[in-house]
Each structure stands twice: as structure tokens, then as C-alpha cells.
Short mmCIF file of C-alpha atoms in Angstrom, two decimals:
data_model
loop_
_atom_site.label_atom_id
_atom_site.label_comp_id
_atom_site.label_asym_id
_atom_site.label_seq_id
_atom_site.Cartn_x
_atom_site.Cartn_y
_atom_site.Cartn_z
CA UNK A 634 0.21 0.67 -0.14
CA UNK A 635 1.22 3.65 -0.77
CA UNK A 636 -0.13 6.70 0.62
CA UNK A 637 0.31 10.77 -1.25
CA UNK A 638 1.84 12.99 0.92
CA UNK A 639 0.74 16.74 0.55
CA UNK A 640 2.63 19.87 1.86
CA UNK A 641 0.71 22.17 3.93
CA UNK A 642 -0.33 23.97 1.42
CA UNK A 643 -2.42 20.88 -0.49
CA UNK A 644 0.43 20.51 -2.83
CA UNK A 645 1.77 17.00 -3.99
CA UNK A 646 4.89 16.26 -2.44
CA UNK A 647 5.73 12.68 -3.05
CA UNK A 648 4.54 8.81 -2.73
CA UNK A 649 5.51 7.07 0.35
CA UNK A 650 4.90 3.41 1.91
CA UNK A 651 2.08 2.74 3.78
CA UNK A 652 4.08 2.07 6.85
CA UNK A 653 5.96 5.54 6.64
CA UNK A 654 3.00 7.77 6.51
CA UNK A 655 1.69 5.69 9.75
CA UNK A 656 4.96 6.90 11.66
CA UNK A 657 4.35 10.33 10.20
CA UNK A 658 0.74 10.48 11.90
CA UNK A 659 1.51 8.90 14.95
CA UNK A 660 4.22 11.18 15.52
CA UNK A 661 1.79 14.13 14.93
CA UNK A 662 4.09 15.29 11.73
CA UNK A 663 0.93 15.01 9.44
CA UNK A 664 -3.16 14.15 9.29
CA UNK A 665 -4.86 11.85 7.14
CA UNK A 666 -7.11 13.45 5.04
CA UNK A 667 -8.24 10.10 3.02
CA UNK A 668 -8.57 7.07 4.31
CA UNK A 669 -8.19 3.51 2.96
CA UNK A 670 -11.50 1.54 4.08
CA UNK A 671 -11.11 -1.55 6.09
CA UNK A 672 -9.87 -2.15 9.78
CA UNK A 673 -8.03 0.67 11.23
CA UNK A 674 -4.22 -0.38 12.79
CA UNK A 675 -4.01 -1.18 16.29
CA UNK A 676 -1.03 0.61 18.19
CA UNK A 677 -0.47 1.22 22.30
CA UNK A 678 -1.56 4.64 21.95
CA UNK A 679 -4.75 4.42 19.81
CA UNK A 680 -6.18 2.83 16.65
CA UNK A 681 -5.19 4.58 13.41
CA UNK A 682 -6.97 5.20 10.37
CA UNK A 683 -5.17 3.84 7.22
CA UNK A 684 -4.05 6.21 5.47
CA UNK A 685 -4.24 7.32 1.86
CA UNK A 686 -3.61 10.66 1.37
CA UNK A 687 -2.03 12.73 4.41
CA UNK A 688 -1.18 16.41 4.75
CA UNK A 689 2.30 17.45 6.94
CA UNK A 690 1.62 19.58 9.73
CA UNK A 691 4.36 22.12 8.96
CA UNK A 692 5.17 23.49 5.47
CA UNK A 693 8.64 21.82 3.20
CA UNK A 694 10.11 24.31 1.51
CA UNK A 695 10.71 22.57 -1.94
CA UNK A 696 13.00 23.82 -4.82
CA UNK A 697 11.69 25.98 -7.47
CA UNK A 698 12.57 24.14 -10.83
CA UNK A 699 11.66 20.65 -10.33
CA UNK A 700 12.46 19.02 -13.86
CA UNK A 701 11.19 15.87 -15.22
CA UNK A 702 14.28 13.69 -16.09
CA UNK A 703 13.85 12.34 -19.77
CA UNK A 704 13.61 8.73 -20.32
CA UNK A 705 12.27 6.64 -23.05
CA UNK A 706 9.54 5.64 -20.07
CA UNK A 707 8.56 8.96 -19.65
CA UNK A 708 8.19 10.02 -23.56
CA UNK A 709 6.14 6.93 -23.78
CA UNK A 710 3.75 7.54 -21.34
CA UNK A 711 3.80 11.55 -22.64
CA UNK A 712 2.62 10.51 -25.82
CA UNK A 713 -0.05 7.95 -24.72
CA UNK A 714 2.20 5.21 -26.20
CA UNK A 715 1.02 6.53 -29.40
CA UNK A 716 3.17 7.41 -32.77
CA UNK A 717 3.89 10.97 -33.36
CA UNK A 718 3.58 9.98 -36.64
CA UNK A 719 0.84 8.11 -37.93
CA UNK A 720 -0.70 7.27 -34.36
CA UNK A 721 -0.07 3.82 -34.04
CA UNK A 722 0.63 2.26 -30.88
CA UNK A 723 4.25 3.28 -29.97
CA UNK A 724 7.06 0.86 -28.53
CA UNK A 725 10.27 3.10 -29.10
CA UNK A 726 10.94 6.66 -29.18
CA UNK A 727 12.33 8.76 -32.18
CA UNK A 728 14.94 11.73 -32.19
CA UNK A 729 13.18 14.45 -34.77
CA UNK A 730 16.02 15.68 -35.17
CA UNK A 731 18.37 12.26 -35.59
CA UNK A 732 21.57 12.35 -33.36
CA UNK A 733 23.98 12.36 -36.04
CA UNK A 734 23.00 15.67 -37.45
CA UNK A 735 23.18 17.24 -33.51
CA UNK A 736 19.70 16.47 -32.32
CA UNK A 737 19.56 16.39 -28.61
CA UNK A 738 18.18 14.02 -26.32
CA UNK A 739 15.49 16.69 -24.78
CA UNK A 740 11.34 16.50 -24.35
CA UNK A 741 11.43 18.80 -27.65
CA UNK A 742 13.55 16.22 -29.43
CA UNK A 743 12.06 13.45 -28.57
CA UNK A 744 8.33 11.78 -29.44
CA UNK A 745 7.53 8.25 -29.18
CA UNK A 746 7.38 5.95 -32.67
CA UNK A 747 6.18 2.83 -33.57
CA UNK A 748 8.58 1.02 -35.05
CA UNK A 749 8.10 1.08 -38.76
CA UNK A 750 7.91 4.74 -38.73
CA UNK A 751 11.58 4.80 -37.08
CA UNK A 752 12.81 1.87 -39.44
CA UNK A 753 11.67 3.83 -42.14
CA UNK A 754 12.26 7.44 -40.98
CA UNK A 755 15.93 6.25 -40.21
CA UNK A 756 18.59 8.97 -39.91
CA UNK A 757 16.35 11.61 -41.70
CA UNK A 758 13.82 14.83 -40.11
CA UNK A 759 10.29 14.55 -40.88
CA UNK A 760 10.59 17.52 -43.21
CA UNK A 761 12.44 15.28 -45.67
CA UNK A 762 10.07 12.53 -45.73
CA UNK A 763 7.30 14.94 -46.07
CA UNK A 764 6.12 13.79 -42.73
CA UNK A 765 4.01 16.10 -39.93
CA UNK A 766 4.27 15.69 -36.24
CA UNK A 767 0.63 14.92 -34.82
CA UNK A 768 1.79 16.30 -31.55
CA UNK A 769 3.91 19.22 -30.37
CA UNK A 770 6.82 17.88 -28.47
CA UNK A 771 7.24 19.75 -24.82
CA UNK A 772 8.39 18.75 -21.36
CA UNK A 773 5.56 17.16 -19.27
CA UNK A 774 4.06 19.26 -16.79
CA UNK A 775 1.54 18.98 -13.58
CA UNK A 776 2.28 17.31 -10.32
CA UNK A 777 1.58 13.66 -11.83
CA UNK A 778 5.24 14.13 -13.45
CA UNK A 779 6.86 16.10 -10.45
CA UNK A 780 5.90 13.95 -8.02
CA UNK A 781 7.49 9.97 -8.05
CA UNK A 782 5.21 7.45 -8.29
CA UNK A 783 2.40 9.07 -9.46
CA UNK A 784 2.06 6.77 -12.58
CA UNK A 785 0.17 3.79 -10.55
CA UNK A 786 -2.19 6.21 -8.29
CA UNK A 787 -4.50 5.62 -6.08
CA UNK A 788 -8.71 6.70 -7.64
CA UNK A 789 -9.06 9.10 -3.93
CA UNK A 790 -5.61 10.88 -5.35
CA UNK A 791 -7.01 12.77 -7.84
CA UNK A 792 -8.50 15.20 -6.42
CA UNK A 793 -5.22 16.29 -5.34
CA UNK A 794 -3.12 15.60 -8.41
CA UNK A 795 -5.41 17.71 -10.35
CA UNK A 796 -4.82 20.56 -8.25
CA UNK A 797 -1.12 20.29 -8.87
CA UNK A 798 -1.60 20.27 -12.98
#
């Protein structure tokens, strides 16, 4: 079981284990705002609800720029596993401007791509192939991207992650 941790200002911070969340609640460093249905957890000091979402009692300062690292999985997720050229199911990623021509491995230069389009395109640009990109590649934004572990989110987290988008 995992728990979403919110800052005192209700912005998503992290996803932690159920045990870590319970320790924060037991030490009065956090409060449970969404509970998991079921039996409570019994401790020497009483019963505690099983936390799905907790909010910290004190504000934690977060660095201003939370850059999302570029990964193959991230590019596929950003593009919804759809090819940037034909729209079919994508299993690879493609450099819009090929690396051999100075193309960087950045969010703006990578798109999800099906194996067929990737092989046909090869070492050329979409303009040379007379192809159009279906999307404009850009860095992802929002709470789902800056908070690790939210790709497999719990339905009770949705309202809190939507606030950060």
C-alpha cells in the first residue's frame, strides 16, 4: 500500500509507503485526509486509520525547479504510447532531429514512435520525409510528473493531483 503526501499547502510532494505514512501520522507530523476502507491499525496509543492521502502539519520548502528527467518510459507515457507520426501503438522513441545531425535527447526532440515509422524514417528529418508530427513535443507539466510514483495512482489521489496540474 502506498500513500500520497501533500505539503501543508496541499500540493503533492511524494508517494511513500504505508508504514512511512503511518509513522508520520503517529508522530503528529501529518494528518490523514483520505482513508483506506478497512480495519484500523492498532497501536499502544490507540487506533489509526489506514492513510491513502496525508497532509503535513508544517510546510516543507521545495526547490523551485522540479525538472522531470528525460526517459524512454517518460516519453512514451507523455505521448500516451501513440506514434508521433502515424498514431499507431508506439514501442520505441525517435529523435525528431537525428542525433547524427546534432539532435539532443531532450523533451522537445523526442517523440514516441512505432517500430515501422522509426525504421522508415531512419536518419532523416520529418520534413525530408514529408511527414507531419501529430503532437508538439514539449516537457510534461503537472503534479503527475513532478511527484514520483503517481503513474500508478490510487483513485482517491485524483482530486489532489488535479490541483497541481
